[in-house]
Amino acid sequence: MQKTQRNMRQANGQRVLRRSPGFKFLGASDLSKAFDKMAGTLAGASLSRMGLLQGLIRALEQAWTQQKRFMVLGSFVGAKCLGNIGCLPQGDPSSPIALLGPIAEAQFRLQQEFDPSGTEVRWGIFIDDRHWLTKSLDTCLSIGQRWALEVRNMGMDENRSKSDYCVIGTKKARQHMQQEINSRNMPGTVHTRPKVLGTSIQTHRGARGTGASKEEKQRVDRTKQLIQWAKSIPGEFSRRLKFLRGTAMAIISTPGFARLEALSELAKDKWIT
C-alpha cells in the first residue's frame, strides 16, 4: 500500500504533462487582494466590451460606486461611514465575473503575443488564479513578466508569495530556472510541488520521500478539530455526518492532487461514534 501511494504521488505532475508532450515549464500567479483593488469602473468597461447587457452593467456599477463602509480597528468601529469606494465588494455574487473581465482580456493579449497559433502554450485561469505551461524557459518567464505588467496597468499587484514556477527535469535544470528568474529581477520561486489553481502537484520522482507538506499537516489538524467539535452537535449521527461532508472532508481533500499522506494520517484517528 505504501509503495502504491508513493507511485501515485510521483505520477501526479508527470501524468498532467504527458497529455501535453514537449511542455515542461510551468508558471503560476495569483493577485494580491484582488477584489479590494479592482476598480469597478474598469471591470464595467471590460464587461461592456464583452457584450454584457448595458442595463445590467449600469446596475452593477451603481452598486460598486455607491458603497458605504465603516472603518473597523480591533473592537472599535468608526462613528461615520466612508464613501467614495469603487472596488468590488467581497461576497457579492457579481464580483467574481467582474474581476474576471479585465483578467480575461489581459490573457487574450498574452495569447496573441506568445501563442497566436494556439500550440505553444497551455493556459489555465480561475478568477485571478492563473497558470501557463510552455515548451521553453524563456517563454515561461516572459509570460510571467508580461502578466506582472498587465496587473500593474490595472492598478493591482501580484501576490509575490504565490508566484510559483517549476521545470520537469533535473536539479540542475531547476537551479538554472531560478537563476534566470533572479537575473530578470522578477518575483518567483522554483518548486518541486508548485500550486496550480490552488492545488499542489508533485512534478518529479525525487521528492517521493518528502512526506506531507506543511499545508497538508495544518489541514489534517483543522479536520481533526472539526471532527471533535461535530461530536457535540445535537441530533442523529446522519446530521453530524452531513456537517462533516460539507466542512471537514472539503478541508482535507483540497490540498493535494491525489495526495494520500493527509488522508492516511486522518485515518489513524477514530471517526465519530
Coordinates of C-alpha atoms in Angstrom, one line a residue:
M1 CA 0.0 0.0 0.0
Q2 CA 2.8 2.4 0.9
K3 CA 4.6 1.8 -2.4
T4 CA 1.3 2.3 -4.3
Q5 CA 0.8 5.7 -2.5
R6 CA 4.3 6.8 -3.4
N7 CA 3.8 5.8 -7.1
M8 CA 0.6 7.8 -7.2
R9 CA 2.3 10.9 -5.8
Q10 CA 5.2 10.6 -8.2
A11 CA 2.9 10.4 -11.2
N12 CA 0.8 13.4 -10.4
G13 CA 2.6 16.1 -12.3
Q14 CA 4.0 13.7 -14.9
R15 CA 0.5 12.5 -15.8
V16 CA -0.6 16.0 -16.4
L17 CA 2.4 16.8 -18.6
R18 CA 2.2 13.6 -20.6
R19 CA -1.1 15.0 -22.0
S20 CA 1.0 17.9 -23.5
P21 CA 4.2 16.3 -24.8
G22 CA 7.1 18.8 -25.0
F23 CA 5.7 21.1 -22.4
K24 CA 7.9 21.1 -19.3
F25 CA 8.0 24.7 -17.9
L26 CA 5.2 25.8 -15.6
G27 CA 4.4 29.2 -14.2
A28 CA 1.6 30.2 -11.8
S29 CA 0.5 33.5 -10.3
D30 CA -2.3 35.0 -8.1
L31 CA -3.4 38.5 -7.4
S32 CA -3.0 40.2 -4.0
K33 CA -6.3 41.5 -2.5
A34 CA -7.9 41.1 -5.9
F35 CA -11.5 42.3 -5.1
D36 CA -10.3 45.2 -2.9
K37 CA -8.0 46.6 -5.6
M38 CA -10.0 46.0 -8.8
A39 CA -11.8 49.3 -9.8
G40 CA -15.5 48.7 -10.6
T41 CA -15.3 51.2 -13.5
L42 CA -12.5 49.2 -15.1
A43 CA -14.5 45.9 -14.6
G44 CA -17.6 47.5 -16.0
A45 CA -15.8 48.8 -19.2
S46 CA -14.4 45.3 -19.7
L47 CA -17.8 43.6 -19.4
S48 CA -19.3 46.2 -21.8
R49 CA -16.7 45.2 -24.4
M50 CA -17.5 41.6 -23.9
G51 CA -21.2 42.3 -24.7
L52 CA -22.9 42.1 -21.3
L53 CA -26.2 44.0 -21.3
Q54 CA -25.7 47.7 -20.7
G55 CA -28.6 47.9 -18.2
L56 CA -27.1 45.2 -16.1
I57 CA -23.6 46.8 -16.2
R58 CA -25.1 50.2 -15.1
A59 CA -26.9 48.5 -12.2
L60 CA -23.7 46.7 -11.1
E61 CA -21.6 49.9 -11.4
Q62 CA -24.0 51.8 -9.2
A63 CA -23.8 49.1 -6.6
W64 CA -20.0 49.3 -6.7
T65 CA -19.7 53.1 -6.7
Q66 CA -22.4 53.7 -4.0
Q67 CA -20.9 51.5 -1.3
K68 CA -20.7 52.8 2.3
R69 CA -18.4 51.2 4.7
F70 CA -17.4 51.6 8.4
M71 CA -13.8 51.6 9.4
V72 CA -13.1 48.8 12.0
L73 CA -9.9 48.6 14.0
G74 CA -9.9 45.7 16.5
S75 CA -13.1 46.0 18.5
F76 CA -13.6 49.7 17.6
V77 CA -15.9 50.8 14.8
G78 CA -15.8 54.3 13.3
A79 CA -18.6 56.7 14.0
K80 CA -19.1 57.7 10.4
C81 CA -19.3 55.5 7.3
L82 CA -16.9 56.1 4.4
G83 CA -17.9 56.8 0.9
N84 CA -16.1 57.2 -2.4
I85 CA -15.5 53.4 -2.6
G86 CA -15.3 51.9 -6.1
C87 CA -13.8 48.4 -5.6
L88 CA -15.6 45.1 -5.9
P89 CA -17.4 44.1 -2.7
Q90 CA -16.3 40.9 -1.1
G91 CA -19.0 38.2 -1.0
D92 CA -21.1 39.9 -3.8
P93 CA -22.1 37.3 -6.4
S94 CA -21.3 39.7 -9.2
S95 CA -17.7 40.4 -8.1
P96 CA -16.0 37.2 -9.5
I97 CA -17.3 37.7 -13.0
A98 CA -16.5 41.4 -12.8
L99 CA -12.9 40.6 -11.8
L100 CA -12.6 38.0 -14.5
G101 CA -13.5 40.5 -17.2
P102 CA -10.2 42.6 -17.2
I103 CA -8.1 39.5 -16.5
A104 CA -9.6 37.6 -19.4
E105 CA -8.9 40.5 -21.7
A106 CA -5.3 40.6 -20.5
Q107 CA -4.9 36.9 -21.1
F108 CA -6.2 37.3 -24.6
R109 CA -3.5 39.9 -25.2
L110 CA -0.9 37.5 -23.9
Q111 CA -2.2 34.7 -26.1
Q112 CA -1.9 36.9 -29.2
E113 CA 1.7 37.8 -28.3
F114 CA 3.1 34.5 -27.1
D115 CA 0.8 31.9 -28.7
P116 CA -1.0 33.1 -31.8
S117 CA -1.1 29.6 -33.2
G118 CA -2.6 28.1 -30.1
T119 CA 0.0 25.4 -30.0
E120 CA 2.9 26.7 -27.9
V121 CA 1.3 27.5 -24.5
R122 CA -1.3 25.7 -22.4
W123 CA -3.3 28.3 -20.4
G124 CA -5.4 28.0 -17.2
I125 CA -7.4 30.6 -15.4
F126 CA -9.8 30.6 -12.5
I127 CA -10.9 34.1 -11.4
D128 CA -7.5 35.7 -10.6
D129 CA -5.6 32.5 -10.3
R130 CA -3.6 31.8 -13.5
H131 CA -1.1 29.2 -14.7
W132 CA 0.7 28.5 -18.0
L133 CA 2.6 25.6 -19.4
T134 CA 5.3 26.2 -22.1
K135 CA 7.9 24.4 -24.2
S136 CA 10.7 26.9 -23.5
L137 CA 12.1 28.6 -20.4
D138 CA 12.2 32.0 -22.0
T139 CA 8.6 31.9 -23.0
C140 CA 7.5 30.8 -19.5
L141 CA 9.4 33.6 -17.7
S142 CA 8.4 36.2 -20.3
I143 CA 4.8 35.4 -19.8
G144 CA 5.3 35.9 -16.0
Q145 CA 6.8 39.3 -16.6
R146 CA 4.1 40.3 -19.1
W147 CA 1.4 39.3 -16.6
A148 CA 3.1 41.4 -13.9
L149 CA 3.0 44.4 -16.3
E150 CA -0.7 43.8 -17.2
V151 CA -1.6 43.6 -13.5
R152 CA 0.3 46.9 -12.7
N153 CA -1.6 48.6 -15.5
M154 CA -4.8 47.6 -13.7
G155 CA -3.5 49.3 -10.6
M156 CA -3.1 45.9 -8.9
D157 CA -0.3 43.7 -7.6
E158 CA 0.7 40.0 -8.0
N159 CA 1.0 38.0 -4.7
R160 CA 4.7 37.5 -4.7
S161 CA 4.5 34.6 -2.3
K162 CA 2.3 32.7 -4.8
S163 CA 4.5 33.2 -7.9
D164 CA 5.3 29.5 -8.4
Y165 CA 7.5 28.1 -11.2
C166 CA 8.7 24.6 -11.9
V167 CA 10.5 22.6 -14.6
I168 CA 10.2 18.9 -15.2
G169 CA 13.8 17.9 -15.2
T170 CA 16.9 17.6 -13.1
K171 CA 18.0 19.6 -10.1
K172 CA 20.4 21.5 -12.3
A173 CA 17.5 22.5 -14.6
R174 CA 15.6 23.8 -11.5
Q175 CA 18.6 25.8 -10.4
H176 CA 19.1 27.3 -13.8
M177 CA 15.4 28.3 -13.9
Q178 CA 15.8 30.0 -10.5
Q179 CA 18.9 31.8 -11.7
E180 CA 17.0 33.1 -14.7
I181 CA 14.2 34.4 -12.5
N182 CA 16.7 36.2 -10.3
S183 CA 18.6 37.7 -13.2
R184 CA 15.3 39.2 -14.5
N185 CA 14.6 40.7 -11.1
M186 CA 11.1 39.2 -11.2
P187 CA 9.1 37.5 -8.3
G188 CA 9.0 33.8 -8.4
T189 CA 10.4 30.6 -6.7
V190 CA 11.0 27.3 -8.4
H191 CA 9.2 24.5 -6.6
T192 CA 9.0 20.7 -6.9
R193 CA 5.4 21.0 -5.7
P194 CA 4.0 24.1 -7.4
K195 CA 0.4 25.1 -6.8
V196 CA -1.8 25.1 -9.9
L197 CA -5.2 26.7 -9.3
G198 CA -4.8 26.2 -5.6
T199 CA -3.8 22.6 -5.8
S200 CA -0.3 21.3 -5.1
I201 CA 1.1 18.8 -7.7
Q202 CA 4.2 16.8 -7.4
T203 CA 6.4 17.1 -10.5
H204 CA 9.3 14.7 -10.1
R205 CA 10.2 11.4 -8.7
G206 CA 12.9 12.6 -6.4
A207 CA 10.5 14.1 -3.9
R208 CA 8.8 10.8 -3.1
G209 CA 10.2 10.6 0.4
T210 CA 9.3 14.1 1.5
G211 CA 6.1 13.2 3.2
A212 CA 3.2 15.6 3.8
S213 CA 3.6 19.3 3.2
K214 CA 3.1 21.9 6.0
E215 CA -0.2 22.9 4.5
E216 CA -1.4 19.3 4.5
K217 CA -0.5 18.8 8.1
Q218 CA -2.3 22.0 9.0
R219 CA -5.4 20.9 7.2
V220 CA -5.2 17.5 9.0
D221 CA -5.2 19.3 12.3
R222 CA -8.1 21.5 11.4
T223 CA -10.1 18.5 10.2
K224 CA -9.5 16.7 13.5
Q225 CA -10.7 19.7 15.4
L226 CA -13.9 19.8 13.3
I227 CA -14.5 16.1 13.9
Q228 CA -14.1 16.6 17.7
W229 CA -16.5 19.6 17.6
A230 CA -19.0 17.6 15.5
K231 CA -19.4 15.1 18.3
S232 CA -21.2 17.8 20.3
I233 CA -23.7 18.6 17.6
P234 CA -27.1 17.5 18.9
G235 CA -29.3 15.1 17.0
E236 CA -28.7 12.0 15.0
F237 CA -25.5 10.7 13.5
S238 CA -26.7 11.5 10.0
R239 CA -26.9 15.1 10.9
R240 CA -23.3 15.2 12.1
L241 CA -22.1 13.3 9.1
K242 CA -23.8 15.8 6.8
F243 CA -22.0 18.6 8.5
L244 CA -18.6 16.8 8.1
R245 CA -19.2 16.1 4.5
G246 CA -19.6 19.8 3.9
T247 CA -16.7 21.0 6.0
A248 CA -14.1 18.6 7.2
M249 CA -13.9 16.5 4.0
A250 CA -13.7 19.6 1.9
I251 CA -10.7 20.8 4.0
I252 CA -8.8 17.5 4.0
S253 CA -9.4 16.7 0.3
T254 CA -8.4 20.0 -1.4
P255 CA -4.7 20.5 -0.5
G256 CA -3.3 17.9 -2.9
F257 CA -4.0 16.3 -6.3
A258 CA -4.2 12.6 -5.5
R259 CA -2.1 13.2 -2.4
L260 CA -2.6 10.4 0.2
E261 CA -0.4 11.3 3.2
A262 CA -3.0 13.7 4.7
L263 CA -5.9 11.2 4.3
S264 CA -3.7 8.4 5.7
E265 CA -2.9 10.5 8.7
L266 CA -6.6 11.2 9.3
A267 CA -7.4 7.5 9.0
K268 CA -5.3 6.8 12.1
D269 CA -7.9 8.6 14.2
K270 CA -11.2 7.2 15.3
W271 CA -14.2 8.5 13.3
I272 CA -17.3 9.9 15.1
T273 CA -19.1 7.3 17.1

